[in-house]
Every structure is written in structure tokens, then in C-alpha cells.
Tab-separated table of C-alpha atoms and ligand atoms in Angstrom:
chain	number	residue	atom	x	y	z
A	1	UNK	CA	25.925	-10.509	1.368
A	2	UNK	CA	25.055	-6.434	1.681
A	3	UNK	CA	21.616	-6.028	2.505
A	4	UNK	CA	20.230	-3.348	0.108
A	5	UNK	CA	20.071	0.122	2.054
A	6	UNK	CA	16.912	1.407	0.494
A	7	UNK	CA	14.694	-1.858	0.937
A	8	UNK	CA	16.467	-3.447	3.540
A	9	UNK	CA	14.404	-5.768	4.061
A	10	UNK	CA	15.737	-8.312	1.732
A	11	UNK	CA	19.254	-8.674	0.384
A	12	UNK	CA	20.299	-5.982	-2.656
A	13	UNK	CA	21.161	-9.241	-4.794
A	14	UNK	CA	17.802	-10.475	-4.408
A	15	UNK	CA	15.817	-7.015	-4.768
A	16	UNK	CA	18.259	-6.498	-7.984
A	17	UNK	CA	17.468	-9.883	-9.392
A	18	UNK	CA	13.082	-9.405	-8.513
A	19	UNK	CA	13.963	-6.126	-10.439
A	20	UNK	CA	15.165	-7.243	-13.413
A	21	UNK	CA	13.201	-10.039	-13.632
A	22	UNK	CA	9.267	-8.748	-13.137
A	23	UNK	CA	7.743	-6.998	-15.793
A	24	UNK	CA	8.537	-2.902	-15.945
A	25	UNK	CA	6.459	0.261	-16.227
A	26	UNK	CA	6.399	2.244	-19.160
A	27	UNK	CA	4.363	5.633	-20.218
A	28	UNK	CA	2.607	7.702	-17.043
A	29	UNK	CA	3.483	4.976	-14.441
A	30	UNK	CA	7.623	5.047	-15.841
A	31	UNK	CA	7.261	8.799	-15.159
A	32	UNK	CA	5.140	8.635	-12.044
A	33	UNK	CA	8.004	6.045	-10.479
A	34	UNK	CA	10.816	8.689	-11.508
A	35	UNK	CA	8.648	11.694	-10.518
A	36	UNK	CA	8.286	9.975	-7.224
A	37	UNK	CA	12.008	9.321	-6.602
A	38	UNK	CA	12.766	12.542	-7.616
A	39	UNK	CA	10.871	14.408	-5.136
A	40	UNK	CA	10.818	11.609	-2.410
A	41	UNK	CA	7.395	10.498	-2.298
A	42	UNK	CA	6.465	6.888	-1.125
A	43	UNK	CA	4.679	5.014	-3.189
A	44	UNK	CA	4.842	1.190	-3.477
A	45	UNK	CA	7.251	-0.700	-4.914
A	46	UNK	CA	7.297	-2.042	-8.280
A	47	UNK	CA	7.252	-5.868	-7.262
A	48	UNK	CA	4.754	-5.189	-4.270
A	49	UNK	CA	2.722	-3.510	-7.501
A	50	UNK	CA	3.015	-6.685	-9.407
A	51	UNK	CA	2.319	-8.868	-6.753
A	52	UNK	CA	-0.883	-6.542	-5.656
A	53	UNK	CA	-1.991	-6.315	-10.086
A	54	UNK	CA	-1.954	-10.490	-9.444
A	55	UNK	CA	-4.787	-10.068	-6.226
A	56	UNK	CA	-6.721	-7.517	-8.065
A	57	UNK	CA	-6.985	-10.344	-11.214
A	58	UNK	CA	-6.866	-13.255	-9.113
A	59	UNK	CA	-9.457	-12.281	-7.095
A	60	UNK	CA	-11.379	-10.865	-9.871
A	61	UNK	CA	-11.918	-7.588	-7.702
A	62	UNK	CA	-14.314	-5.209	-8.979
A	63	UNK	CA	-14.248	-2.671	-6.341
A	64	UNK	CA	-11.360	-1.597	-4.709
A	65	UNK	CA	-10.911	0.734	-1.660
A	66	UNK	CA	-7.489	2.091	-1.218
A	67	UNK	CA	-6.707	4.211	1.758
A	68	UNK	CA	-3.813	6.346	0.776
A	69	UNK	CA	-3.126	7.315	-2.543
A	70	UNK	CA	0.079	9.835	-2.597
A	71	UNK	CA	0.159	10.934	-6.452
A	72	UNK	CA	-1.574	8.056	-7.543
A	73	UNK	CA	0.720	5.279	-9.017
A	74	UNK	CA	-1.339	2.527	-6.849
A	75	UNK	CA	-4.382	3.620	-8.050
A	76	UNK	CA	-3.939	3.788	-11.633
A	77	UNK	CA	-2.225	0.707	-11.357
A	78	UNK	CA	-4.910	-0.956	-10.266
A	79	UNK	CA	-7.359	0.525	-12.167
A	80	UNK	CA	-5.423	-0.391	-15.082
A	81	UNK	CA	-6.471	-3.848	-14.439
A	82	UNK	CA	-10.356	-3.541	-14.501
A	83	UNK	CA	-11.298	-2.541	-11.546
A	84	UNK	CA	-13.013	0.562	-9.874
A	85	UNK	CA	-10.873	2.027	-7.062
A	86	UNK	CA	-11.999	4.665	-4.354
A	87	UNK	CA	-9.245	6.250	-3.038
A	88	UNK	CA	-8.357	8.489	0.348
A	89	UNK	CA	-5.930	10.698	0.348
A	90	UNK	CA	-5.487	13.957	2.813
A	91	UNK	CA	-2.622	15.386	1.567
A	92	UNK	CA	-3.511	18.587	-0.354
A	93	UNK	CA	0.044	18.662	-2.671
A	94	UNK	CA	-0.979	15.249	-3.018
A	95	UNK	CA	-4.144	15.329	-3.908
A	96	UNK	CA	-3.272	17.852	-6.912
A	97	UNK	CA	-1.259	15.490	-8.339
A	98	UNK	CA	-3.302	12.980	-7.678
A	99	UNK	CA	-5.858	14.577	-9.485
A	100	UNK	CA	-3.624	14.986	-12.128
A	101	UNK	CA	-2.353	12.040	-12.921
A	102	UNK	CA	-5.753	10.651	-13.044
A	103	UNK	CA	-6.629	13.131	-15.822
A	104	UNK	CA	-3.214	11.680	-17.667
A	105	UNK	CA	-3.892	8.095	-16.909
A	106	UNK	CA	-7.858	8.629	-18.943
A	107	UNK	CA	-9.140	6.847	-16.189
A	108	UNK	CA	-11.717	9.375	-14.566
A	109	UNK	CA	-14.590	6.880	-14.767
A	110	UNK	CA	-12.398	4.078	-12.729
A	111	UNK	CA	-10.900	6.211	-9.981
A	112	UNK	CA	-13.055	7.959	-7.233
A	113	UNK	CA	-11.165	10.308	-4.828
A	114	UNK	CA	-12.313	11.046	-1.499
A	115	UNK	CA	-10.219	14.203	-0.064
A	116	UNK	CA	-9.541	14.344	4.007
A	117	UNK	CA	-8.314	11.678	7.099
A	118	UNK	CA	-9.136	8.244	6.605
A	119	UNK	CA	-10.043	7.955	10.311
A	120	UNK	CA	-12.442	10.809	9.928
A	121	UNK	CA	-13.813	9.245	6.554
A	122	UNK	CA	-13.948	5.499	7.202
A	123	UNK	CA	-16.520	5.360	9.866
A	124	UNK	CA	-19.134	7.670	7.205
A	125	UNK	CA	-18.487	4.994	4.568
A	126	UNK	CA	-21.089	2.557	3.485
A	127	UNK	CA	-20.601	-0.346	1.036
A	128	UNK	CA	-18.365	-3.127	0.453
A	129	UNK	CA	-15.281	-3.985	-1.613
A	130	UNK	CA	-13.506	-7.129	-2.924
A	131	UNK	CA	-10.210	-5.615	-2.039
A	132	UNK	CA	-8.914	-2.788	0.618
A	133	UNK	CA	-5.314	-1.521	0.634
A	134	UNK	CA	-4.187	-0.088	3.434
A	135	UNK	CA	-1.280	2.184	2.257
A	136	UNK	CA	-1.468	5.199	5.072
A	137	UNK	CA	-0.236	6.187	8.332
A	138	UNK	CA	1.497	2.949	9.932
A	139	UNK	CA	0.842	4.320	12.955
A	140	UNK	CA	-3.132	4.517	12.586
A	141	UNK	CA	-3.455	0.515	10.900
A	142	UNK	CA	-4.530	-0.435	14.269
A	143	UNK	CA	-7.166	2.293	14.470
A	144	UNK	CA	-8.305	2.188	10.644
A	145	UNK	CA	-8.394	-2.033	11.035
A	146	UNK	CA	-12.407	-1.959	12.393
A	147	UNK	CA	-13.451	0.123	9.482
A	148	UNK	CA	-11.022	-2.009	6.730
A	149	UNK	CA	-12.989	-5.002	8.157
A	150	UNK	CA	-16.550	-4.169	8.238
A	151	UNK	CA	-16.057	-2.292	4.748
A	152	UNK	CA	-14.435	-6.005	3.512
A	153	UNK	CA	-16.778	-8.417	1.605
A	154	UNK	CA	-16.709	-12.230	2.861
A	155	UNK	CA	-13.838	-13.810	0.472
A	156	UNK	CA	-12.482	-10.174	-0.304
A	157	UNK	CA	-8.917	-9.539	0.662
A	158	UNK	CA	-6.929	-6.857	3.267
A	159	UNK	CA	-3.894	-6.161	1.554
A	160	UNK	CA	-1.567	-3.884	4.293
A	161	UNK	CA	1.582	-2.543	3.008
A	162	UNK	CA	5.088	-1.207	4.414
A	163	UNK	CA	4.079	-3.965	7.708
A	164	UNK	CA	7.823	-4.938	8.383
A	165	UNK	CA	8.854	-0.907	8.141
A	166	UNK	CA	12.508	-1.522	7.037
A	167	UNK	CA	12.883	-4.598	8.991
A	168	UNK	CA	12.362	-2.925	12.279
A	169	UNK	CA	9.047	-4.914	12.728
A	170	UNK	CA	10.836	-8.116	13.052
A	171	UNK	CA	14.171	-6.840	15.213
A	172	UNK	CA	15.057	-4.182	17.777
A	173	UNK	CA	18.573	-4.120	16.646
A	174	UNK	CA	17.585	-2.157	13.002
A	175	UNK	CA	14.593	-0.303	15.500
A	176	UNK	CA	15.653	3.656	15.429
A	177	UNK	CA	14.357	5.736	18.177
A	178	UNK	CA	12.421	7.936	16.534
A	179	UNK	CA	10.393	5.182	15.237
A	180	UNK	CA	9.619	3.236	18.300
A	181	UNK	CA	6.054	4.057	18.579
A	182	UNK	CA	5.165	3.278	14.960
A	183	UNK	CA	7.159	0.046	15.112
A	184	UNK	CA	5.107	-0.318	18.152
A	185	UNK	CA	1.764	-0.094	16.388
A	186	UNK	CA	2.785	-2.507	13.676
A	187	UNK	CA	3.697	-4.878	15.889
A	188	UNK	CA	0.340	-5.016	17.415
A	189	UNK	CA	-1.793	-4.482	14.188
A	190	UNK	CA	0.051	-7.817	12.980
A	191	UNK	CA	-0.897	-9.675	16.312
A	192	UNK	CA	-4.489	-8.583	15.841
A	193	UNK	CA	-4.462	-9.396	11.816
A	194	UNK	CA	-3.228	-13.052	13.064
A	195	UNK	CA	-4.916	-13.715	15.990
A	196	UNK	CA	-8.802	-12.537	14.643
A	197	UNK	CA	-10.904	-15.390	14.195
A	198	UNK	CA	-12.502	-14.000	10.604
A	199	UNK	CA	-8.926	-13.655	9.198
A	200	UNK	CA	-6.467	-16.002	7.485
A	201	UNK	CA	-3.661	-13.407	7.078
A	202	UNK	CA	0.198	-14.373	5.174
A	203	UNK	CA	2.572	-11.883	5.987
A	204	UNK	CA	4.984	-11.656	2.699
A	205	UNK	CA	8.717	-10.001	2.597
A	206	UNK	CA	8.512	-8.635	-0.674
A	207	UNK	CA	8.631	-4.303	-0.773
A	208	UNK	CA	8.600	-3.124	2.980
A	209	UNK	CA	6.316	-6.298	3.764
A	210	UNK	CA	2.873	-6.988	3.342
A	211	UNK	CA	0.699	-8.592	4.989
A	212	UNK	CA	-2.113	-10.305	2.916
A	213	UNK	CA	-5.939	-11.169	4.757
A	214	UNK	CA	-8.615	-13.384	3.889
A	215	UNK	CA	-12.071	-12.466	5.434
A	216	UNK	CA	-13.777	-15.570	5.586
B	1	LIG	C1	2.858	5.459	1.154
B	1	LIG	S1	1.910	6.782	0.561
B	1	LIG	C2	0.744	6.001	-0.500
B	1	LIG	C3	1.356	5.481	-1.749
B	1	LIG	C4	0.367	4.966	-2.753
B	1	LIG	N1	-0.529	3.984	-2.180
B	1	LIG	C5	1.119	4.333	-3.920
B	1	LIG	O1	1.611	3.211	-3.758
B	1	LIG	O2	1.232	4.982	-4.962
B	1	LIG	C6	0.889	7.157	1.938
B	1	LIG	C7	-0.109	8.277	1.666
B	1	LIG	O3	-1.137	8.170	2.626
B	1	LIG	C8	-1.549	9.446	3.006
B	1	LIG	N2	-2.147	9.286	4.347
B	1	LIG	C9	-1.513	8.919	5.475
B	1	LIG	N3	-2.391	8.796	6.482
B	1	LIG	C10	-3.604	9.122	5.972
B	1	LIG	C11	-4.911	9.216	6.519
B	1	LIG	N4	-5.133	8.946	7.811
B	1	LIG	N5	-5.916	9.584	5.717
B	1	LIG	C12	-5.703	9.856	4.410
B	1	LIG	N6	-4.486	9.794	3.824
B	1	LIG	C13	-3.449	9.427	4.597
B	1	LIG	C14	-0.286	10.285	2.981
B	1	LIG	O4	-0.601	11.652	2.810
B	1	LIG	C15	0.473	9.682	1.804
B	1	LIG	O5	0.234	10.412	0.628
């Protein structure tokens, strides 16, 4: 079996199959997805989407933090299901579309932006949210994981994204040079998500990986 080049963290027949099989995007997130492709910008999968639309119901979140937005596909998505998200993006290209989208999507009221670096934000933030996604730098999880934690309610959940980075998390012989140090950081961020008392933390091979915490 090929292992799909894109997302090779599963095989293609599987990704193919999750594909055809999960509900798809139509209207601003359809053209967000293909705008996104287009122009290369990462922004989550479609089934990590799903599975993330599921937490945000499950858990009957009502505020969300998410800490990298890109143009906003997350976001909206999330918003879309009730809650209020404030995202962090410091991208400036970004944050025009961002900004854009948002006017598109009619959900100004649901989506707060906060403009600049998450490390430079996160310690000046007060309150507390049922859900954080952690969707920037992989190389600053580590760094951003004190603030994610004391910004967490009790019962609210950590949802980290891309945490298997193309596989090269969980084996040295996909690991490219280049990305040593980042693949580095993961590795480490996932010890400390397992090993922390307060946390019951799944780590999930859908997308690039996730790994899902419980604050108790
Ligand atoms: C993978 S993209 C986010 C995709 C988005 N969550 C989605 O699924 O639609 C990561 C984004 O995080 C932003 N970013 C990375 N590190 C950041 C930081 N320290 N502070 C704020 N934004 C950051 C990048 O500029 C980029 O736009």
C-alpha cells in the first residue's frame, strides 16, 4: 500500500476513503479550502475539522481560544457551531484575509481577533476557555503549553494539531534535516502533554496528528 504523499501520515487508501466518507464543505469554507490550496496556506484538514466541530459540540464549548488562525477556515468553522472563538494570528497577509473572511462568513459577533505573537500575547491574557487549539509554530508548543494550561478551564479540552509533523514525530527514518529541531520540540511537548499530572491526553492519527487533553 502507497502511503499518501501529502498526509503521509496514514495510507492514501485510507485518507481517500475518510474523504469521501465525512461530510464536505460547501459556500465560504469550499472556497476558503480551494483558496488555501491554491496559494499554499496550511490550514487544517477537513477530517481533523470534523473531528475538532464534534469537541466543540461534545463538549458544549462556549468559548474557544485558538492560537493561530491563517485565513480563518478553523475559526469560522468553529464558530459555525455556536461558539465564541478568540483567535491569534501574527501574520499581517494573514490577518487581512482573516479579517475578510470573517466579514464573508457574517460572523463578526462570534470571532474576536487578536493581531501579534502568541508568546508575546498569551502571558497578557486573562480568562478561561472550554476549548484551546493550538494551531501555530510547532516549534513554540512547548513554550506556549504554560499559558494553554492556565488559560484552560477544569474539564475544558487542549486540542494540539500537526503533533506527528508528517510522521517524523514517530520515526527518524521520514525525519528531514532541516526539520530536526522542530521534530525535536514535538517530541518533547508530547512527553510533557503525557507525563503532567493535570492531563489525560490521546494522541490521534487523523490530519498531521493531534493530540487531544483533558484538564482535570
Ligand atoms: C497552520 S496555520 C493555522 C491554520 C488555521 N488554524 C486553520 O486551520 O485554518 C498556522 C498559523 O499560525 C500563525 N502563527 C504561527 N506562530 C504564531 C505565533 N507565535 N503567534 C501568532 N500566530 C502564529 C502563522 O502565521 C499561521 O498563519
Amino acid at each position: 500500500m502507497e502511503k499518501n504523499d501529502e498526509y503521509n501520515i496514514n495510507y492514501e487508501y485510507i485518507c481517500r476513503y475518510i474523504r469521501r466518507t465525512i461530510k464536505e464543505n460547501h459556500g465560504l469554507l469550499r472556497q476558503m479550502e480551494e483558496f488555501a490550496a491554491e496559494h499554499d496556506i496550511p490550514i487544517s484538514q477537513p477530517e481533523t475539522m470534523r473531528f475538532i466541530e464534534v469537541l466543540v459540540k461534545g463538549a458544549k464549548a462556549e468559548k474557544v481560544l485558538e492560537i493561530g488562525a491563517a485565513i480563518g477556515y478553523s475559526a469560522i468553522s468553529m464558530a459555525m457551531c455556536g461558539c465564541h472563538v478568540t483567535t491569534i494570528e501574527r501574520d499581517e497577509k494573514m490577518i487581512k484575509l482573516l479579517f475578510e473572511n470573517i466579514k464573508k462568513s457574517g460572523l463578526k459577533d462570534r470571532i474576536d481577533v487578536r493581531q501579534g505573537d502568541a508568546a508575546v500575547l498569551l502571558p497578557q491574557t486573562e480568562g478561561s476557555y472550554d476549548l484551546i487549539f493550538l494551531d501555530a509554530a510547532k516549534g513554540q508548543y512547548l513554550d506556549l503549553l504554560p499559558h494553554c494550561l492556565r488559560l484552560l478551564k477544569s474539564r475544558g479540552l487542549l486540542v494540539s494539531d500537526n503533533i506527528l509533523y508528517k510522521g517524523m514525530v514517530a520515526t527518524d527514518e521520514l525525519a528531514v534535516r532541516r526539520k530536526i529541531t522542530i521534530i525535536r520540540r514535538l517530541r518533547k511537548y508530547l512527553k510533557e502533554l503525557c507525563g503532567r499530572a493535570e492531563l489525560s491526553t490521546a494522541i490521534i492519527p487523523i490530519g498531521d496528528g493531534i493530540a487531544l487533553s483533558y484538564k482535570n
